[in-house]
Amino acid sequence: MSLVYLDNNATTQIADEVRDSMMPFLTDLWGNPSSMHTFGGQVKKYIETAREQVAALIGAADPQEITFTSCGSESNNLAIRGGGEAMDKSPHVITSKVEHAAVSGPCHYLEDCGFRLTKLDVDGLGRLDLDTLQREVKAGKNLTSIMWANNETGVIFPVGLIGEMVQEAGGLFHTDAVQAVGKLPMNVSELPIDMLSLSGHKMHAPKGVGALYIRRGIKVKPLVLGGHQERGRRAGTENVPCIVGLGKACELAGKMMDDENMRVKAMRDRLEEGILDVCPGARINGDISSRLPNTTNISFDYIEGEAILLMLDDCGICASTGSACASGSLEPSHVLRAMSVPGNAVHGSIRFSLGTYSTEENVDTVLTELPRVVHRLRELSPFV
Ligand code: PLP
């Protein structure tokens, strides 16, 4: 049975070119980039090349605006906790109800420290309530964190508009772009964005590396202390192989994004239309007019998403009920609940997220197996 991997929002396969770029740093070039001697010191320039590659993909004006971290979660923590704690007065923290836990966690941490926290609603299509945001940002100094694209539904938020509102009111705007970088074109130097998080393993680089864009002049209090690395923003000897791999992945994404997006979107649309055609009572969750090209989140009335996943797994198909951390618990997704998806559908939702290595055959396999799975589970459901 061959693997049908349609869970690219959870993690992605490392690209061959990325792996090859890392190999010298796992074999011969193992020196410490901070060393005075040539053997170690020569490694430093490869970190700087990677910094340039990351900066180029997101349009940062200066590579020094990129700080390497261990993952998207750390980037979000550094931006929110570190950004909030570095502001003169305790700011009002504003976020949404559909953020990843790596954003809501540090926001709640700041709340526990005495900061005021507001979590904004979304509508039935997962779109942010911009009128409330406008009112809230005007109420005083704020740190606002809103994701660029939602990991469960793929819904894209208007970060340009949001950043404008926040900055006009004198606030600081961070965006969790972990699901957007490499999938959407972006130019942070032309956008009102102060900080932006990204993660290597979501874009064909390895796990264990991420980055935070921090616009020049913005202060953050480091989370990891005790070293001069990353200009004092993140102590610790650099994870050179993974940083080099992330740089390579950014270079590849920049070259391939347009063509890949068209190919992946066409497959996603065929998958989605095929499922809606053959599975009565299926519905798409999220705003289909503003969505990542690779993601579809579908609800099936009166059956459990977890049961669908287990039966798909038996056919070698990898999908998800949403965020990897929520999978495994029977709690319905906080994203779908915030969107007021009805009770009979919220438990029966699954996410397919395609990627560079997805094929038309993968789509065919799902379109063959999924209707059988849904039919079988409906036969067993006491609610149908
Ligand atoms: N933010 C979003 C939107 C995500 O989807 C994820 C991972 O699923 C993260 C943050 C966390 O990234 P990492 O796994 O690199 O810590």
PDB file of C-alpha atoms in Angstrom, residues 63 105 115 123 129 161 182 187 210 242 249 296 305 313 323 341-342 351 362 370:
ATOM      1  CA  PRO A  63      18.614  40.284   6.368  1.00  0.00           C
ATOM      2  CA  GLY A 105      -0.536  30.459  24.697  1.00  0.00           C
ATOM      3  CA  PHE A 115      -2.005  42.605  30.505  1.00  0.00           C
ATOM      4  CA  ASP A 123     -17.963  34.919  11.282  1.00  0.00           C
ATOM      5  CA  ASP A 129     -14.601  40.996  12.675  1.00  0.00           C
ATOM      6  CA  LEU A 161      -5.577  46.108   6.332  1.00  0.00           C
ATOM      7  CA  GLY A 182       6.147  29.641   0.814  1.00  0.00           C
ATOM      8  CA  ASN A 187       6.754  41.626   0.761  1.00  0.00           C
ATOM      9  CA  GLY A 210      12.061  28.644  12.375  1.00  0.00           C
ATOM     10  CA  CYS A 242      18.777  23.280   9.778  1.00  0.00           C
ATOM     11  CA  ALA A 249      13.822  25.859   1.231  1.00  0.00           C
ATOM     12  CA  THR A 296      -9.690  22.046   2.251  1.00  0.00           C
ATOM     13  CA  GLY A 305     -13.873  13.003  12.020  1.00  0.00           C
ATOM     14  CA  ASP A 313      -5.348   5.536   7.660  1.00  0.00           C
ATOM     15  CA  SER A 323      -4.345  21.158  14.162  1.00  0.00           C
ATOM     16  CA  VAL A 341     -20.207  25.279  12.601  1.00  0.00           C
ATOM     17  CA  PRO A 342     -23.309  23.307  13.692  1.00  0.00           C
ATOM     18  CA  ARG A 351      -8.668  18.574   6.650  1.00  0.00           C
ATOM     19  CA  ASN A 362      -3.347  10.647  -4.527  1.00  0.00           C
ATOM     20  CA  LEU A 370     -13.507   8.310   1.125  1.00  0.00           C
TER      21      LEU A 370
END
